[in-house]
mmCIF file of C-alpha atoms and ligand atoms in Angstrom:
data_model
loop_
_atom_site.group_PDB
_atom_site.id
_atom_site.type_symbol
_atom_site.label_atom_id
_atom_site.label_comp_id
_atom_site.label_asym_id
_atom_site.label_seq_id
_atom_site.Cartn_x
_atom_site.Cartn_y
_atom_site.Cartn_z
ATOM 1 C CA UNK A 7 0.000 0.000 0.000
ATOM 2 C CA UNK A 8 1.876 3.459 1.084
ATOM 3 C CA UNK A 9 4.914 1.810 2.461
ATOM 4 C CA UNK A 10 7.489 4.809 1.802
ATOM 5 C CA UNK A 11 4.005 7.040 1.757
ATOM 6 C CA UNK A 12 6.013 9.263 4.156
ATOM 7 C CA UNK A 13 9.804 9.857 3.539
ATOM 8 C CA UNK A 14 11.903 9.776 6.928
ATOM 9 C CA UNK A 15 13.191 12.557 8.709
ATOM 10 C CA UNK A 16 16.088 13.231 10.007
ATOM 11 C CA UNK A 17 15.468 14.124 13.614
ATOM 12 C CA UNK A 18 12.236 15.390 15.529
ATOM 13 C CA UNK A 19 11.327 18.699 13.911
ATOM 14 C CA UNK A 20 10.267 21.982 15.273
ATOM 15 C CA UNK A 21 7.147 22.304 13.058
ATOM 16 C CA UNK A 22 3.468 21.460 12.938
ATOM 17 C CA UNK A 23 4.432 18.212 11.642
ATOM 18 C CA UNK A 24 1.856 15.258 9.901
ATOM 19 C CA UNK A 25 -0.579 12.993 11.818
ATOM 20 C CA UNK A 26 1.846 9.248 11.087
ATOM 21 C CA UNK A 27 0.105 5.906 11.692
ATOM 22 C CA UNK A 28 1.620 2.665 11.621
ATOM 23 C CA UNK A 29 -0.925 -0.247 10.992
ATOM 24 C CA UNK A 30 0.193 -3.835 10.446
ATOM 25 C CA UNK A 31 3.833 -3.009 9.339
ATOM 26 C CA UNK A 32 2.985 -0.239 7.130
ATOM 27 C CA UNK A 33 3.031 3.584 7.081
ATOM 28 C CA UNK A 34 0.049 5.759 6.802
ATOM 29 C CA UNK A 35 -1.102 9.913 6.910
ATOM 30 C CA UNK A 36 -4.087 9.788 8.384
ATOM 31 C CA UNK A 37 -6.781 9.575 5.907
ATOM 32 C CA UNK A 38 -5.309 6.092 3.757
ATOM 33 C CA UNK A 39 -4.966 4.092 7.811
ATOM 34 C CA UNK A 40 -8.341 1.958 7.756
ATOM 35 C CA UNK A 41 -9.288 -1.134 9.173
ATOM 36 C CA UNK A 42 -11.647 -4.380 8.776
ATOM 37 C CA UNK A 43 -15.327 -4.342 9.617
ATOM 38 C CA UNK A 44 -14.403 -7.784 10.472
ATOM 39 C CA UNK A 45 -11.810 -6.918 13.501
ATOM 40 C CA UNK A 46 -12.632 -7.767 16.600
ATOM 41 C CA UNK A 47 -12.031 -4.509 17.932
ATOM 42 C CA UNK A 48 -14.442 -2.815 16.230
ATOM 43 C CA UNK A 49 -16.777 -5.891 16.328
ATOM 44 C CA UNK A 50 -16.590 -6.271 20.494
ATOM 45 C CA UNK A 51 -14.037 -3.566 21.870
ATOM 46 C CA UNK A 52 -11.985 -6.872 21.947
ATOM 47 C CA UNK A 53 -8.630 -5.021 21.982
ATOM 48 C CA UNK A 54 -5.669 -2.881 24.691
ATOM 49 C CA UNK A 55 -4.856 0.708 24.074
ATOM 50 C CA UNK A 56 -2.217 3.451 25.506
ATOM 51 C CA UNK A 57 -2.032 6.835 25.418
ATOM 52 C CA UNK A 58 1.773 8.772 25.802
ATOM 53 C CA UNK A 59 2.922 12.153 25.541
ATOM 54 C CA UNK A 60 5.593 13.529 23.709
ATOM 55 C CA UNK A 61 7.766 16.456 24.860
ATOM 56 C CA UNK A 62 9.945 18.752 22.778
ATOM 57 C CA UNK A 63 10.730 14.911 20.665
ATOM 58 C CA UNK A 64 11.014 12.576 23.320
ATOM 59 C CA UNK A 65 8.450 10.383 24.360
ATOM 60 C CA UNK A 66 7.596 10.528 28.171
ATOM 61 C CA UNK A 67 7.774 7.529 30.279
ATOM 62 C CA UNK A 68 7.179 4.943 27.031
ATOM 63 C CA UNK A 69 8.945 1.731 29.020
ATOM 64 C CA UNK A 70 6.023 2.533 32.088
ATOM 65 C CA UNK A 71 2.986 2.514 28.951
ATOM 66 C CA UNK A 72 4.400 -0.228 27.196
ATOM 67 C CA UNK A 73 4.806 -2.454 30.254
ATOM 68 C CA UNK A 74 1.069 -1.777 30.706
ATOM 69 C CA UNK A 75 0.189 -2.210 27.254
ATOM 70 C CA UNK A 76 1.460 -5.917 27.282
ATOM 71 C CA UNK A 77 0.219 -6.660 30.885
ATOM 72 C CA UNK A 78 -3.454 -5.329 29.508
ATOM 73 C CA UNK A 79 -2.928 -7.611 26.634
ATOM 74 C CA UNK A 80 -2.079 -10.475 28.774
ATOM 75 C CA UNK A 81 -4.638 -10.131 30.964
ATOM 76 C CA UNK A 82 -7.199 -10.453 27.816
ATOM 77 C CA UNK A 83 -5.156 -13.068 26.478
ATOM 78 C CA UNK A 84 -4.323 -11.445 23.938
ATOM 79 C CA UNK A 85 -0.260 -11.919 22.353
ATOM 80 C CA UNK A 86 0.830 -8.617 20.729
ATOM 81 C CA UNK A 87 2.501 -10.020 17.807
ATOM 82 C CA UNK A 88 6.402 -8.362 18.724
ATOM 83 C CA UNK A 89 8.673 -8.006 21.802
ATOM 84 C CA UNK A 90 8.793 -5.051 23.277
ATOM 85 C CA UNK A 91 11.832 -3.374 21.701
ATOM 86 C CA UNK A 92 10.367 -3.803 18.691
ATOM 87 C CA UNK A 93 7.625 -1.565 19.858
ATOM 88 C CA UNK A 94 9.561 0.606 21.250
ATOM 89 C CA UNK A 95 11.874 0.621 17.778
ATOM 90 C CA UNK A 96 9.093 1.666 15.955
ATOM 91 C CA UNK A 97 7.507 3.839 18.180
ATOM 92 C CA UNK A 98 10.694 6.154 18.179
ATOM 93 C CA UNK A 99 10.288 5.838 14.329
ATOM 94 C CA UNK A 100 6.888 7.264 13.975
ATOM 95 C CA UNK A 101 7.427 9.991 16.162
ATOM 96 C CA UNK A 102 10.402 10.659 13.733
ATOM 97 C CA UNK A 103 8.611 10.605 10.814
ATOM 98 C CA UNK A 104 5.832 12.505 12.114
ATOM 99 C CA UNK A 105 7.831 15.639 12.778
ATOM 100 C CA UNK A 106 5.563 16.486 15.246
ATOM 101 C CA UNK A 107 7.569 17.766 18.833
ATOM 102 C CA UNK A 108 4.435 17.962 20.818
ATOM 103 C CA UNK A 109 2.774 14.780 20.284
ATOM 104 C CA UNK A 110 -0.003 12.223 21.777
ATOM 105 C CA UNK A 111 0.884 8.850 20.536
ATOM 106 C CA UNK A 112 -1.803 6.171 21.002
ATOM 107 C CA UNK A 113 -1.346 2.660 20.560
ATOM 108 C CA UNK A 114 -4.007 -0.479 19.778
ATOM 109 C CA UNK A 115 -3.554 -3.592 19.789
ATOM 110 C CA UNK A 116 -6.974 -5.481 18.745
ATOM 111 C CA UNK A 117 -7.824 -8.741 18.672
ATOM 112 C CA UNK A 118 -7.596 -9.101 14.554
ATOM 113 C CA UNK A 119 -9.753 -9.740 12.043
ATOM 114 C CA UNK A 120 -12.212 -12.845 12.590
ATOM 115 C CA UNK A 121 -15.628 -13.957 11.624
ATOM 116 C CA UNK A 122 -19.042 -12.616 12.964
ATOM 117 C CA UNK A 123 -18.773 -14.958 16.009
ATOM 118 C CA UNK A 124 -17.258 -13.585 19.658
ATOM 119 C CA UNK A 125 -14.373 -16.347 19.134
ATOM 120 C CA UNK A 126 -11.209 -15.587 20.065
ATOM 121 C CA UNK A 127 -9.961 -18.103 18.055
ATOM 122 C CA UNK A 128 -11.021 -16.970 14.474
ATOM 123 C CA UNK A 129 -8.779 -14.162 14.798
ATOM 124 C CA UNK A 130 -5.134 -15.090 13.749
ATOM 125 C CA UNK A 131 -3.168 -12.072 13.714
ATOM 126 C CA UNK A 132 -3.960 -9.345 15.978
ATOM 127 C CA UNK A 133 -4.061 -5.767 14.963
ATOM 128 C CA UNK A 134 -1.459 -3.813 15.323
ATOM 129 C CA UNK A 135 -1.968 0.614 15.051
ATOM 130 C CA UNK A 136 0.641 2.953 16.200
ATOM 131 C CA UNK A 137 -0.626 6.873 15.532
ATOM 132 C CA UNK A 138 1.301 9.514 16.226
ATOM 133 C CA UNK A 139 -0.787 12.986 16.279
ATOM 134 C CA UNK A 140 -1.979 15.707 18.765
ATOM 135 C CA UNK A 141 -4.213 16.272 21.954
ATOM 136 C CA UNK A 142 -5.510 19.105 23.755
ATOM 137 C CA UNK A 143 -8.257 18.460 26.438
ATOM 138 C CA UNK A 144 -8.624 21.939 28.069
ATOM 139 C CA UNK A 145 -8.370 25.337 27.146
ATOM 140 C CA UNK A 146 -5.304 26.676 29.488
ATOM 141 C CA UNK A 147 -7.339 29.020 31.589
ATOM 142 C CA UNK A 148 -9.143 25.910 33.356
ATOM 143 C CA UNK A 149 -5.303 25.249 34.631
ATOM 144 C CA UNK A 150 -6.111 28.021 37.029
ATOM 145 C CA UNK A 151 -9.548 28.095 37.691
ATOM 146 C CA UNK A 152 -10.098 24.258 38.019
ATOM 147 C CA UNK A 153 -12.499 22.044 36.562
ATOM 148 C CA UNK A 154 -16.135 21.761 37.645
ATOM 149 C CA UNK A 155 -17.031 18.301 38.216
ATOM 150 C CA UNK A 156 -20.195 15.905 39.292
ATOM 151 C CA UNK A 157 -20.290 12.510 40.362
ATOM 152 C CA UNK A 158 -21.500 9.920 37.410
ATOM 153 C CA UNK A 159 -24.610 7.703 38.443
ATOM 154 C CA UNK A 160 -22.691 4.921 36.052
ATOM 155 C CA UNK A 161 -19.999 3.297 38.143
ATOM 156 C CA UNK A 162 -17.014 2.139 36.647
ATOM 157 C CA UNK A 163 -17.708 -1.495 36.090
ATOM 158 C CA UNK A 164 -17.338 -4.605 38.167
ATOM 159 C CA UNK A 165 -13.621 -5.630 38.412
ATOM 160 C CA UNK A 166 -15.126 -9.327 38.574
ATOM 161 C CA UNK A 167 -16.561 -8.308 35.144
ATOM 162 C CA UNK A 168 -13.174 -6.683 33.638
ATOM 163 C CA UNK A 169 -10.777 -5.802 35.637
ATOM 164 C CA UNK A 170 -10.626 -1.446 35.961
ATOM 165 C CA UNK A 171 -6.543 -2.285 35.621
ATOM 166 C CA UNK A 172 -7.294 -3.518 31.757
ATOM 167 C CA UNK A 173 -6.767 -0.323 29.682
ATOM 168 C CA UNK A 174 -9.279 -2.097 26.944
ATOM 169 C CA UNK A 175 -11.259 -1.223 24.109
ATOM 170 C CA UNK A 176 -14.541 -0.971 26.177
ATOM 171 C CA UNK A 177 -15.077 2.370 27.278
ATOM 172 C CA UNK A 178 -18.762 2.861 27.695
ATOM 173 C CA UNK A 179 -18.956 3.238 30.971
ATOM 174 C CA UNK A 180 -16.253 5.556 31.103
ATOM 175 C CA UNK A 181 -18.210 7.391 28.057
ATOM 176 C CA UNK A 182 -21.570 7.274 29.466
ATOM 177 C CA UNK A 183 -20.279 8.659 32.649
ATOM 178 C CA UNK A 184 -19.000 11.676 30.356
ATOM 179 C CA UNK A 185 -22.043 12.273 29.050
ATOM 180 C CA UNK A 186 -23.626 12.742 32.483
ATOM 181 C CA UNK A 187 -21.133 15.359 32.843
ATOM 182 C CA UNK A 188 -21.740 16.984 29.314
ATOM 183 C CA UNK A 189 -25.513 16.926 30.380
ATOM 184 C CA UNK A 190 -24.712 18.314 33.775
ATOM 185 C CA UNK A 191 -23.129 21.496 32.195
ATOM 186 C CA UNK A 192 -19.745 19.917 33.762
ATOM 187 C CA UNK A 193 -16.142 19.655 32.411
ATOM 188 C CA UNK A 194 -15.708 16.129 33.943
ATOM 189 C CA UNK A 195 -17.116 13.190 35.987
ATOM 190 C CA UNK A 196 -16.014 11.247 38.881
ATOM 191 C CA UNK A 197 -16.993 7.761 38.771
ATOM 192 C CA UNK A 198 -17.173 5.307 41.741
ATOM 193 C CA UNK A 199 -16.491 1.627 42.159
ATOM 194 C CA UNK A 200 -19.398 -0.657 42.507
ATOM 195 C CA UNK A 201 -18.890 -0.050 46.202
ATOM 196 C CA UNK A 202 -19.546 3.275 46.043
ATOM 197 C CA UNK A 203 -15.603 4.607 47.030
ATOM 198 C CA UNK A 204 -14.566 7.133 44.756
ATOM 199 C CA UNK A 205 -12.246 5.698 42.133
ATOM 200 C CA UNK A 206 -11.791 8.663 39.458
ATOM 201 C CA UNK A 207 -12.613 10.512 36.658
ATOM 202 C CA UNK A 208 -13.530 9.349 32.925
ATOM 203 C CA UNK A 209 -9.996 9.156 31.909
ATOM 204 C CA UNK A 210 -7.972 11.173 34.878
ATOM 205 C CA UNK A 211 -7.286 9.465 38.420
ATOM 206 C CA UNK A 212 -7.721 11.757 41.016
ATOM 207 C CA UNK A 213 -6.168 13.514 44.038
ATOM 208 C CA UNK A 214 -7.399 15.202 47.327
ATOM 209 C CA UNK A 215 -5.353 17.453 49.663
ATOM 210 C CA UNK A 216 -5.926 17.928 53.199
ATOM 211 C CA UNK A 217 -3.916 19.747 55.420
ATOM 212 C CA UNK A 218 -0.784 19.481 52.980
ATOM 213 C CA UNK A 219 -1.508 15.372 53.151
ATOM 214 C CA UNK A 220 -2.127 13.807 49.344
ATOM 215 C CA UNK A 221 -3.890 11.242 48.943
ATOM 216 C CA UNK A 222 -5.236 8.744 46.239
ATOM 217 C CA UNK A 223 -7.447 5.482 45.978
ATOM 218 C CA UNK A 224 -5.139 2.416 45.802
ATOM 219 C CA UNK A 225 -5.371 0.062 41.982
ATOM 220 C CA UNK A 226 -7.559 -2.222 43.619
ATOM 221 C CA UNK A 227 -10.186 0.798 44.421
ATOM 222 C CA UNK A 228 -11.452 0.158 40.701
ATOM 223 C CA UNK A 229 -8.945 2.697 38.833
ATOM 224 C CA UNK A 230 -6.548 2.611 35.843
ATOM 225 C CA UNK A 231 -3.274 2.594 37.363
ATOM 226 C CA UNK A 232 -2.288 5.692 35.700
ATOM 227 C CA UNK A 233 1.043 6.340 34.441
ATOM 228 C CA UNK A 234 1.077 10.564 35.198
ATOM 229 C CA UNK A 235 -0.530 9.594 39.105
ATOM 230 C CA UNK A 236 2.511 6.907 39.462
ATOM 231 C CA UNK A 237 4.873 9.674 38.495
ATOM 232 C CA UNK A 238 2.843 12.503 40.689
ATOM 233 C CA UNK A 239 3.220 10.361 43.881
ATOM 234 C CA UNK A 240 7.102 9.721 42.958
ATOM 235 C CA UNK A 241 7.240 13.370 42.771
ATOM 236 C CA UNK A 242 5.605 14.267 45.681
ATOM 237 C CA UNK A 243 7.167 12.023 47.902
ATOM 238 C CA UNK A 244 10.539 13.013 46.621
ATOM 239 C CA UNK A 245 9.957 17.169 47.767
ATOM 240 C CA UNK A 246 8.780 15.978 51.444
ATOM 241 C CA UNK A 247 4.709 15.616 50.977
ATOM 242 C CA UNK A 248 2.808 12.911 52.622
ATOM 243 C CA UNK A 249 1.183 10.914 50.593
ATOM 244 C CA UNK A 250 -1.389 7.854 51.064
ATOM 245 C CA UNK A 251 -3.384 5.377 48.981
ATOM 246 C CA UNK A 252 -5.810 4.692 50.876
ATOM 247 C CA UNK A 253 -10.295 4.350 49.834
ATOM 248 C CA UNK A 254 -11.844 7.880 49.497
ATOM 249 C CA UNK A 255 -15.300 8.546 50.002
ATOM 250 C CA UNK A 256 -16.985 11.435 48.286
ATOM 251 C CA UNK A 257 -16.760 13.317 51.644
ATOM 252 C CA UNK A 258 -13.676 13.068 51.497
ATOM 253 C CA UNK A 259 -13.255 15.299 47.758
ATOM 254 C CA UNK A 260 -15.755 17.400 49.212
ATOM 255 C CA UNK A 261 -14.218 18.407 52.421
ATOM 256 C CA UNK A 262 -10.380 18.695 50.860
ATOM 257 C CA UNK A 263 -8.411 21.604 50.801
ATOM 258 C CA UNK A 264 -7.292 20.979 47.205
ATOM 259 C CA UNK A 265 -7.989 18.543 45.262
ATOM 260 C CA UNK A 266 -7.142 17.421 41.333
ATOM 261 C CA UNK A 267 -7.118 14.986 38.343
ATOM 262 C CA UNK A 268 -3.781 13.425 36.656
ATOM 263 C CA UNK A 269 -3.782 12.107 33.340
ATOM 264 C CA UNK A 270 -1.669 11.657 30.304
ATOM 265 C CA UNK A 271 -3.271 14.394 28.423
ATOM 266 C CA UNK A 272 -4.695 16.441 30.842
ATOM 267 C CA UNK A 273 -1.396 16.292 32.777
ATOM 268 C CA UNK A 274 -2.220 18.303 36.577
ATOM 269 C CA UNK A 275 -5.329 19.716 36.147
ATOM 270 C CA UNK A 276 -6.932 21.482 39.506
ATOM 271 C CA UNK A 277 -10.952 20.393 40.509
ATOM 272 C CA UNK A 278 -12.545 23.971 41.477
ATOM 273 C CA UNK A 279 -16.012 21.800 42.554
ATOM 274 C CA UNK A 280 -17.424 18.739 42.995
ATOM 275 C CA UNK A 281 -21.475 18.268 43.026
ATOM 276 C CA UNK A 282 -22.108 22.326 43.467
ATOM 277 C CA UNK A 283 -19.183 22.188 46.650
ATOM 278 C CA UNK A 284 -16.652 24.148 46.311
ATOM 279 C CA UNK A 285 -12.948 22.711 46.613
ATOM 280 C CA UNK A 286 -11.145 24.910 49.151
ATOM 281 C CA UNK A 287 -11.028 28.242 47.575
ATOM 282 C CA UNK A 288 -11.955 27.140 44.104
ATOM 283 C CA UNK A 289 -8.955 28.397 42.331
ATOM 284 C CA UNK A 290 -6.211 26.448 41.785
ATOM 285 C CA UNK A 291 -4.521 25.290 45.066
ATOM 286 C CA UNK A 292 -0.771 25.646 46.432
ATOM 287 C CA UNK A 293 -0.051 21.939 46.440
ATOM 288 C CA UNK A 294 -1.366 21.643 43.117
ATOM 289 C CA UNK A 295 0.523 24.123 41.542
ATOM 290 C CA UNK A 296 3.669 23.231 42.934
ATOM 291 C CA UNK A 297 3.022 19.514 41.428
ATOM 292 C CA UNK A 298 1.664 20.783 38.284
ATOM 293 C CA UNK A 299 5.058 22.659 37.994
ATOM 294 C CA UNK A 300 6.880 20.074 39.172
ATOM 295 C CA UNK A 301 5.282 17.750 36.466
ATOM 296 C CA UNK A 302 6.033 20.103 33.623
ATOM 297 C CA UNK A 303 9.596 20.485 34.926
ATOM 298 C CA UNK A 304 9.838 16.356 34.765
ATOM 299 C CA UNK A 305 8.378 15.528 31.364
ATOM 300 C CA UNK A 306 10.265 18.359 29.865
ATOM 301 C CA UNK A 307 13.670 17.250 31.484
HETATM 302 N N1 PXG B 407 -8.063 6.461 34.239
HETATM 303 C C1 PXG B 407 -8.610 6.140 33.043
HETATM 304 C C2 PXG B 407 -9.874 5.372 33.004
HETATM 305 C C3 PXG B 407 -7.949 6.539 31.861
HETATM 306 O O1 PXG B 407 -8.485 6.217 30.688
HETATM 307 C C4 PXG B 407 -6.211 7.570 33.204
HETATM 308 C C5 PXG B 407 -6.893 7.139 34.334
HETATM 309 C C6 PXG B 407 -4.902 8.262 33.372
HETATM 310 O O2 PXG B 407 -3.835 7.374 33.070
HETATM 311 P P1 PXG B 407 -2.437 7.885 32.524
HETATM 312 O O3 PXG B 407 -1.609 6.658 32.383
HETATM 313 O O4 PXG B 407 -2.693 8.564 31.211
HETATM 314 O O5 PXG B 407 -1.888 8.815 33.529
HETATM 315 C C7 PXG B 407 -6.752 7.293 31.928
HETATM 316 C C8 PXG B 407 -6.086 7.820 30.683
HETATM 317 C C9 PXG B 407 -9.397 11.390 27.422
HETATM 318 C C10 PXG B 407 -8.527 10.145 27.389
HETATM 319 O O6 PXG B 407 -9.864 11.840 26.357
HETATM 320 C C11 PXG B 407 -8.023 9.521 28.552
HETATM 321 C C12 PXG B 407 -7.298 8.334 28.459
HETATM 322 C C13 PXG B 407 -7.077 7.804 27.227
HETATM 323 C C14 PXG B 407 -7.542 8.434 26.104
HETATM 324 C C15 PXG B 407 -8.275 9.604 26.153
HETATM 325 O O7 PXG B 407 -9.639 11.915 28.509
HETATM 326 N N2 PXG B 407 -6.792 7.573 29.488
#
């Protein structure tokens, strides 16, 4: 098809650069990278994704999102079809030949193409996409004033139905939860575990501060072990904060001092309320601002 589609580049350029997608061993731009009604993924969500950042050309923490990638995968049984320096080979590659310095890469790895049955087993060769493009969730303002949010009624689903740790292809719940936000004139949601314990938001885990003491919900409190908290806490406990995994209850966001989502694209992004409470003073807080700066100072070192 468009194997040498998209001449190489030297190095990671400066400029706008062009959407790149890697499918099945072959480069695409964006509009010629298509795939089977027949694959799984699109058939049943039967299929892993990541989602990385890249920084003035170099890709932030890709060992952590790769690790994750393949433990998803395994945890579907699912084989991705390569080791992982492969992945990471030609990960660097597309991020070269898309020329874009400020990137979101996002990786899938479905299930392949099969028949119209569920069957694992009628798909051969798994899927393999690789795009390297852009992503901008917020406007920068909301960086300072903080996001309004409202607790979803749809809970994140039943880790005895898919485990929450499985960065899959189904995110309905995750989606449906966003809508109740949309509908609720919010910017985002936070969802709970089947318990009820707050576990976070559609795509961001989440933070409260009390007192100068962080703390989190724990993976097994129904969350996506997120790459950007992981890094958070590292930071934070490095520059002499407190901080604790431990179950949060929605009293607990609603009586912090500060509190705040983490995420891959969203990065540190301040919650100004929570179900018409106000977080502390609303704005911003000083413990999140020192990690949000702390953050940008780490992915950009
Ligand atoms: N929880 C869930 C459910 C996620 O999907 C995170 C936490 C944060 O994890 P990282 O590793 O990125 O720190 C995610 C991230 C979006 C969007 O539009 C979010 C994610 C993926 C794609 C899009 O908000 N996932």
């Amino acid at each position: 098809m468009t194997a040498s589609l998209h001449p190489s580049k030297p190095s990671a350029a400066k400029g706008p650069g062009v959407p790149t997608v890697w499918l099945d061993g072959e480069w695409h731009e964006r509009g010629t990278a298509v795939v089977s009604v027949y694959d799984h993924g699109l058939l049943y969500g039967d299929g892993v994704f990541e989602g990385i950042r890249v920084y003035g050309g170099k890709i932030f923490r890709l060992s952590e999102h790769l690790d994750r990638l393949y433990d998803s995968a395994h945890a579907i049984w699912l084989t991705i079809p390569m080791a992982k320096a492969e992945l990471v080979a030609i990960t660097e590659e597309a991020v070269r030949r898309s020329g874009i310095a400020e990137a979101y890469i996002r990786h899938i790895v479905t299930r392949g193409v099969g028949d119209l049955g569920l069957d694992p087993r009628k798909c051969p060769k798994p899927t393999v996409i690789i795009i390297v493009d852009t992503i901008k969730l917020w406007p920068e303002e909301v960086y300072e004033t903080g996001l309004k949010v409202v607790t979803a009624g749809t809970p994140i689903p039943q880790r005895e139905a898919l485990s929450p740790r499985v960065k899959s292809l189904n995110y309905l719940a995750h989606i449906l939860a966003k809508v109740e936000g949309i509908q609720a004139g919010a910017d985002e949601v936070i969802m709970l575990d089947s318990s009820g314990y707050v576990a976070e938001g559609s795509g961001q885990n989440i933070f409260v501060v009390k007192q100068r003491q962080i703390r989190t919900p724990p993976a097994y409190a129904g969350i996506l072990k997120g790459v950007t908290r992981d890094a958070v806490i590292e930071l934070a406990r490095e520059h002499g904060y407190h901080v604790e995994e431990s179950i949060l209850n929605r009293y607990d966001v609603y009586t912090a001092d500060e509190a705040f989502f983490t995420g891959t694209a969203s990065e540190v992004v301040a919650i100004r309320q929570v179900d018409g409470r106000l977080i502390g003073s609303g704005n911003s807080g000083p413990v999140t601002r020192d990690l949000r700066a702390r953050y940008q100072a780490l992915v950009r070192s």
